[in-house]
Amino acid sequence: MKAQTVLVSAALGVGLGTLLLPPAALADTIVSPATTPVGGTVVLTATTCNPNAGDAIFRVTGPNRDQNVRSTTAAAGGGLSAELFTAGFTLGTYTVTATCGDGSSAGSATFTVTPIGAAPAGGGGDDDTSGLLAAGGALAGAAALGATVLVRRRRRAAATVA
């Protein structure tokens, strides 16, 4: 009966942690920085594309854009990357969808083009998701800790009875 409680607690913790993980934490395509002024440069990276399987194609769509960017450049952390210069882009949010050389999808990401002088300093990234990531990690950790404590109590109780 108690083992069932442990399993249910662990499953609930893992489930809640997974729901609270932000999509950015699981992204296969990364755009850095996430906000850039008109005329700035963003780096598009498809982390799961194998450079040996061929080029990655990044499709950029948004307010005034529907273009493909081809990449053969291996990214430092793995995958393929390309630089995109945003001169001539209209202000707004753009979606980047990546396809690997083997035809598999590498996911999507977004970036925002702002007026010159309006982009925040920093490396980009989505700071709004850090709280969600921490909450998901805390829930998963609490579930693991709870399962460990319950198993130890059960073992002590079994040892006492014996």
C-alpha atoms as a PDB file:
ATOM      1  CA  MET A   1       0.000   0.000   0.000  1.00  0.00           C
ATOM      2  CA  LYS A   2       2.807   2.433   0.907  1.00  0.00           C
ATOM      3  CA  ALA A   3       4.787   1.553  -2.225  1.00  0.00           C
ATOM      4  CA  GLN A   4       1.741   2.573  -4.213  1.00  0.00           C
ATOM      5  CA  THR A   5       1.715   5.928  -2.377  1.00  0.00           C
ATOM      6  CA  VAL A   6       5.376   6.443  -3.259  1.00  0.00           C
ATOM      7  CA  LEU A   7       4.742   5.716  -6.926  1.00  0.00           C
ATOM      8  CA  VAL A   8       1.709   8.000  -7.071  1.00  0.00           C
ATOM      9  CA  SER A   9       3.634  10.826  -5.337  1.00  0.00           C
ATOM     10  CA  ALA A  10       6.591  10.454  -7.698  1.00  0.00           C
ATOM     11  CA  ALA A  11       4.375  10.303 -10.779  1.00  0.00           C
ATOM     12  CA  LEU A  12       2.431  13.374  -9.663  1.00  0.00           C
ATOM     13  CA  GLY A  13       5.642  15.331  -9.013  1.00  0.00           C
ATOM     14  CA  VAL A  14       7.162  14.395 -12.352  1.00  0.00           C
ATOM     15  CA  GLY A  15       3.906  15.202 -14.161  1.00  0.00           C
ATOM     16  CA  LEU A  16       3.588  18.627 -12.561  1.00  0.00           C
ATOM     17  CA  GLY A  17       7.265  19.358 -13.156  1.00  0.00           C
ATOM     18  CA  THR A  18       6.909  18.492 -16.834  1.00  0.00           C
ATOM     19  CA  LEU A  19       3.859  20.719 -17.217  1.00  0.00           C
ATOM     20  CA  LEU A  20       5.669  23.657 -15.661  1.00  0.00           C
ATOM     21  CA  LEU A  21       8.836  23.333 -17.735  1.00  0.00           C
ATOM     22  CA  PRO A  22       8.916  26.173 -20.232  1.00  0.00           C
ATOM     23  CA  PRO A  23       9.120  25.326 -23.904  1.00  0.00           C
ATOM     24  CA  ALA A  24      12.433  27.194 -24.018  1.00  0.00           C
ATOM     25  CA  ALA A  25      14.008  24.590 -21.796  1.00  0.00           C
ATOM     26  CA  LEU A  26      13.123  21.878 -24.296  1.00  0.00           C
ATOM     27  CA  ALA A  27      13.768  23.869 -27.464  1.00  0.00           C
ATOM     28  CA  ASP A  28      15.766  22.321 -30.281  1.00  0.00           C
ATOM     29  CA  THR A  29      15.981  25.654 -32.119  1.00  0.00           C
ATOM     30  CA  ILE A  30      17.456  28.662 -30.368  1.00  0.00           C
ATOM     31  CA  VAL A  31      17.541  32.327 -31.428  1.00  0.00           C
ATOM     32  CA  SER A  32      20.008  34.548 -29.600  1.00  0.00           C
ATOM     33  CA  PRO A  33      19.420  37.254 -28.625  1.00  0.00           C
ATOM     34  CA  ALA A  34      15.659  36.979 -28.336  1.00  0.00           C
ATOM     35  CA  THR A  35      15.302  40.735 -28.895  1.00  0.00           C
ATOM     36  CA  THR A  36      17.317  42.787 -31.382  1.00  0.00           C
ATOM     37  CA  PRO A  37      17.045  46.268 -32.888  1.00  0.00           C
ATOM     38  CA  VAL A  38      16.428  46.799 -36.591  1.00  0.00           C
ATOM     39  CA  GLY A  39      19.767  46.152 -38.280  1.00  0.00           C
ATOM     40  CA  GLY A  40      20.957  43.853 -35.503  1.00  0.00           C
ATOM     41  CA  THR A  41      22.148  40.297 -35.902  1.00  0.00           C
ATOM     42  CA  VAL A  42      20.601  37.163 -34.403  1.00  0.00           C
ATOM     43  CA  VAL A  43      22.168  33.716 -34.342  1.00  0.00           C
ATOM     44  CA  LEU A  44      19.864  30.865 -35.340  1.00  0.00           C
ATOM     45  CA  THR A  45      20.886  27.456 -33.959  1.00  0.00           C
ATOM     46  CA  ALA A  46      19.300  24.045 -34.585  1.00  0.00           C
ATOM     47  CA  THR A  47      20.873  22.029 -31.767  1.00  0.00           C
ATOM     48  CA  THR A  48      19.656  18.600 -32.901  1.00  0.00           C
ATOM     49  CA  CYS A  49      20.745  18.809 -36.549  1.00  0.00           C
ATOM     50  CA  ASN A  50      23.698  16.611 -37.443  1.00  0.00           C
ATOM     51  CA  PRO A  51      26.130  18.557 -39.672  1.00  0.00           C
ATOM     52  CA  ASN A  52      26.979  15.276 -41.456  1.00  0.00           C
ATOM     53  CA  ALA A  53      23.343  14.853 -42.542  1.00  0.00           C
ATOM     54  CA  GLY A  54      23.343  18.019 -44.668  1.00  0.00           C
ATOM     55  CA  ASP A  55      22.369  21.649 -44.329  1.00  0.00           C
ATOM     56  CA  ALA A  56      19.816  23.023 -41.893  1.00  0.00           C
ATOM     57  CA  ILE A  57      17.128  25.259 -43.332  1.00  0.00           C
ATOM     58  CA  PHE A  58      15.758  28.001 -41.057  1.00  0.00           C
ATOM     59  CA  ARG A  59      12.432  29.419 -42.234  1.00  0.00           C
ATOM     60  CA  VAL A  60      11.891  32.942 -40.911  1.00  0.00           C
ATOM     61  CA  THR A  61       8.334  34.270 -40.995  1.00  0.00           C
ATOM     62  CA  GLY A  62       6.869  37.432 -39.533  1.00  0.00           C
ATOM     63  CA  PRO A  63       5.266  40.813 -40.287  1.00  0.00           C
ATOM     64  CA  ASN A  64       7.154  41.394 -43.571  1.00  0.00           C
ATOM     65  CA  ARG A  65       9.256  38.285 -43.944  1.00  0.00           C
ATOM     66  CA  ASP A  66       9.014  34.780 -45.351  1.00  0.00           C
ATOM     67  CA  GLN A  67      12.499  33.626 -46.177  1.00  0.00           C
ATOM     68  CA  ASN A  68      14.765  30.640 -45.830  1.00  0.00           C
ATOM     69  CA  VAL A  69      18.266  30.787 -44.391  1.00  0.00           C
ATOM     70  CA  ARG A  70      20.557  27.848 -45.181  1.00  0.00           C
ATOM     71  CA  SER A  71      23.264  26.795 -42.744  1.00  0.00           C
ATOM     72  CA  THR A  72      26.297  24.592 -43.138  1.00  0.00           C
ATOM     73  CA  THR A  73      28.107  26.067 -40.115  1.00  0.00           C
ATOM     74  CA  ALA A  74      28.601  23.708 -37.169  1.00  0.00           C
ATOM     75  CA  ALA A  75      27.515  25.333 -33.893  1.00  0.00           C
ATOM     76  CA  ALA A  76      29.935  25.364 -30.952  1.00  0.00           C
ATOM     77  CA  GLY A  77      27.485  23.474 -28.693  1.00  0.00           C
ATOM     78  CA  GLY A  78      26.405  21.039 -31.406  1.00  0.00           C
ATOM     79  CA  GLY A  79      24.029  21.285 -34.308  1.00  0.00           C
ATOM     80  CA  LEU A  80      24.069  23.902 -37.073  1.00  0.00           C
ATOM     81  CA  SER A  81      23.823  27.687 -36.861  1.00  0.00           C
ATOM     82  CA  ALA A  82      23.491  30.746 -39.078  1.00  0.00           C
ATOM     83  CA  GLU A  83      23.559  34.497 -38.560  1.00  0.00           C
ATOM     84  CA  LEU A  84      20.641  36.626 -39.687  1.00  0.00           C
ATOM     85  CA  PHE A  85      21.023  40.379 -40.232  1.00  0.00           C
ATOM     86  CA  THR A  86      17.740  42.176 -39.490  1.00  0.00           C
ATOM     87  CA  ALA A  87      18.188  45.263 -41.700  1.00  0.00           C
ATOM     88  CA  GLY A  88      14.925  45.896 -43.529  1.00  0.00           C
ATOM     89  CA  PHE A  89      12.830  43.915 -41.027  1.00  0.00           C
ATOM     90  CA  THR A  90       9.570  45.455 -39.805  1.00  0.00           C
ATOM     91  CA  LEU A  91       9.172  45.816 -36.036  1.00  0.00           C
ATOM     92  CA  GLY A  92       7.480  42.782 -34.517  1.00  0.00           C
ATOM     93  CA  THR A  93       7.876  39.146 -33.596  1.00  0.00           C
ATOM     94  CA  TYR A  94       9.296  36.606 -36.020  1.00  0.00           C
ATOM     95  CA  THR A  95       9.117  32.800 -35.901  1.00  0.00           C
ATOM     96  CA  VAL A  96      12.044  30.628 -36.921  1.00  0.00           C
ATOM     97  CA  THR A  97      11.311  26.995 -37.843  1.00  0.00           C
ATOM     98  CA  ALA A  98      14.267  24.711 -38.535  1.00  0.00           C
ATOM     99  CA  THR A  99      14.491  21.581 -40.656  1.00  0.00           C
ATOM    100  CA  CYS A 100      17.571  19.359 -40.573  1.00  0.00           C
ATOM    101  CA  GLY A 101      19.314  17.997 -43.663  1.00  0.00           C
ATOM    102  CA  ASP A 102      17.766  14.567 -43.068  1.00  0.00           C
ATOM    103  CA  GLY A 103      14.272  16.120 -43.240  1.00  0.00           C
ATOM    104  CA  SER A 104      13.560  15.988 -39.504  1.00  0.00           C
ATOM    105  CA  SER A 105      12.131  18.997 -37.696  1.00  0.00           C
ATOM    106  CA  ALA A 106      14.389  20.814 -35.247  1.00  0.00           C
ATOM    107  CA  GLY A 107      11.568  22.809 -33.643  1.00  0.00           C
ATOM    108  CA  SER A 108      10.951  26.525 -33.654  1.00  0.00           C
ATOM    109  CA  ALA A 109      11.722  29.675 -31.707  1.00  0.00           C
ATOM    110  CA  THR A 110      10.844  33.363 -31.863  1.00  0.00           C
ATOM    111  CA  PHE A 111      12.678  36.669 -31.734  1.00  0.00           C
ATOM    112  CA  THR A 112      11.503  40.261 -31.650  1.00  0.00           C
ATOM    113  CA  VAL A 113      12.778  43.171 -33.735  1.00  0.00           C
ATOM    114  CA  THR A 114      12.572  46.498 -31.870  1.00  0.00           C
ATOM    115  CA  PRO A 115      13.320  50.111 -32.829  1.00  0.00           C
ATOM    116  CA  ILE A 116      16.986  51.092 -32.746  1.00  0.00           C
ATOM    117  CA  GLY A 117      17.979  51.888 -29.170  1.00  0.00           C
ATOM    118  CA  ALA A 118      15.058  49.957 -27.641  1.00  0.00           C
ATOM    119  CA  ALA A 119      16.571  46.495 -27.352  1.00  0.00           C
ATOM    120  CA  PRO A 120      17.528  45.499 -23.804  1.00  0.00           C
ATOM    121  CA  ALA A 121      21.188  44.789 -23.148  1.00  0.00           C
ATOM    122  CA  GLY A 122      22.222  41.198 -22.553  1.00  0.00           C
ATOM    123  CA  GLY A 123      22.524  37.911 -24.305  1.00  0.00           C
ATOM    124  CA  GLY A 124      18.865  37.515 -25.227  1.00  0.00           C
ATOM    125  CA  GLY A 125      17.103  34.534 -23.770  1.00  0.00           C
ATOM    126  CA  ASP A 126      13.646  34.581 -22.287  1.00  0.00           C
ATOM    127  CA  ASP A 127      13.855  35.685 -18.632  1.00  0.00           C
ATOM    128  CA  ASP A 128      10.095  35.161 -18.193  1.00  0.00           C
ATOM    129  CA  THR A 129      10.582  31.381 -18.143  1.00  0.00           C
ATOM    130  CA  SER A 130      13.239  31.166 -15.441  1.00  0.00           C
ATOM    131  CA  GLY A 131      10.604  31.066 -12.673  1.00  0.00           C
ATOM    132  CA  LEU A 132       8.708  28.289 -14.422  1.00  0.00           C
ATOM    133  CA  LEU A 133      11.880  26.306 -14.918  1.00  0.00           C
ATOM    134  CA  ALA A 134      12.765  26.683 -11.234  1.00  0.00           C
ATOM    135  CA  ALA A 135       9.244  25.660 -10.174  1.00  0.00           C
ATOM    136  CA  GLY A 136       9.296  22.577 -12.425  1.00  0.00           C
ATOM    137  CA  GLY A 137      12.714  21.577 -11.105  1.00  0.00           C
ATOM    138  CA  ALA A 138      11.605  22.128  -7.500  1.00  0.00           C
ATOM    139  CA  LEU A 139       8.525  19.949  -8.008  1.00  0.00           C
ATOM    140  CA  ALA A 140      10.561  17.165  -9.585  1.00  0.00           C
ATOM    141  CA  GLY A 141      13.113  17.400  -6.752  1.00  0.00           C
ATOM    142  CA  ALA A 142      10.387  17.383  -4.095  1.00  0.00           C
ATOM    143  CA  ALA A 143       8.837  14.289  -5.661  1.00  0.00           C
ATOM    144  CA  ALA A 144      12.192  12.490  -5.636  1.00  0.00           C
ATOM    145  CA  LEU A 145      12.890  13.547  -2.047  1.00  0.00           C
ATOM    146  CA  GLY A 146       9.417  12.457  -0.927  1.00  0.00           C
ATOM    147  CA  ALA A 147       9.831   9.080  -2.585  1.00  0.00           C
ATOM    148  CA  THR A 148      13.222   8.592  -0.908  1.00  0.00           C
ATOM    149  CA  VAL A 149      11.853   9.479   2.544  1.00  0.00           C
ATOM    150  CA  LEU A 150       8.868   7.141   2.175  1.00  0.00           C
ATOM    151  CA  VAL A 151      11.064   4.247   1.022  1.00  0.00           C
ATOM    152  CA  ARG A 152      13.438   4.754   3.964  1.00  0.00           C
ATOM    153  CA  ARG A 153      10.529   4.842   6.441  1.00  0.00           C
ATOM    154  CA  ARG A 154       9.158   1.641   4.982  1.00  0.00           C
ATOM    155  CA  ARG A 155      12.540  -0.066   5.246  1.00  0.00           C
ATOM    156  CA  ARG A 156      12.914   1.050   8.878  1.00  0.00           C
ATOM    157  CA  ALA A 157       9.437  -0.200   9.684  1.00  0.00           C
ATOM    158  CA  ALA A 158      10.202  -3.538   8.016  1.00  0.00           C
ATOM    159  CA  ALA A 159      13.500  -3.812   9.912  1.00  0.00           C
ATOM    160  CA  THR A 160      11.728  -3.042  13.223  1.00  0.00           C
ATOM    161  CA  VAL A 161       9.116  -5.739  12.611  1.00  0.00           C
ATOM    162  CA  ALA A 162      11.784  -8.305  11.754  1.00  0.00           C
END
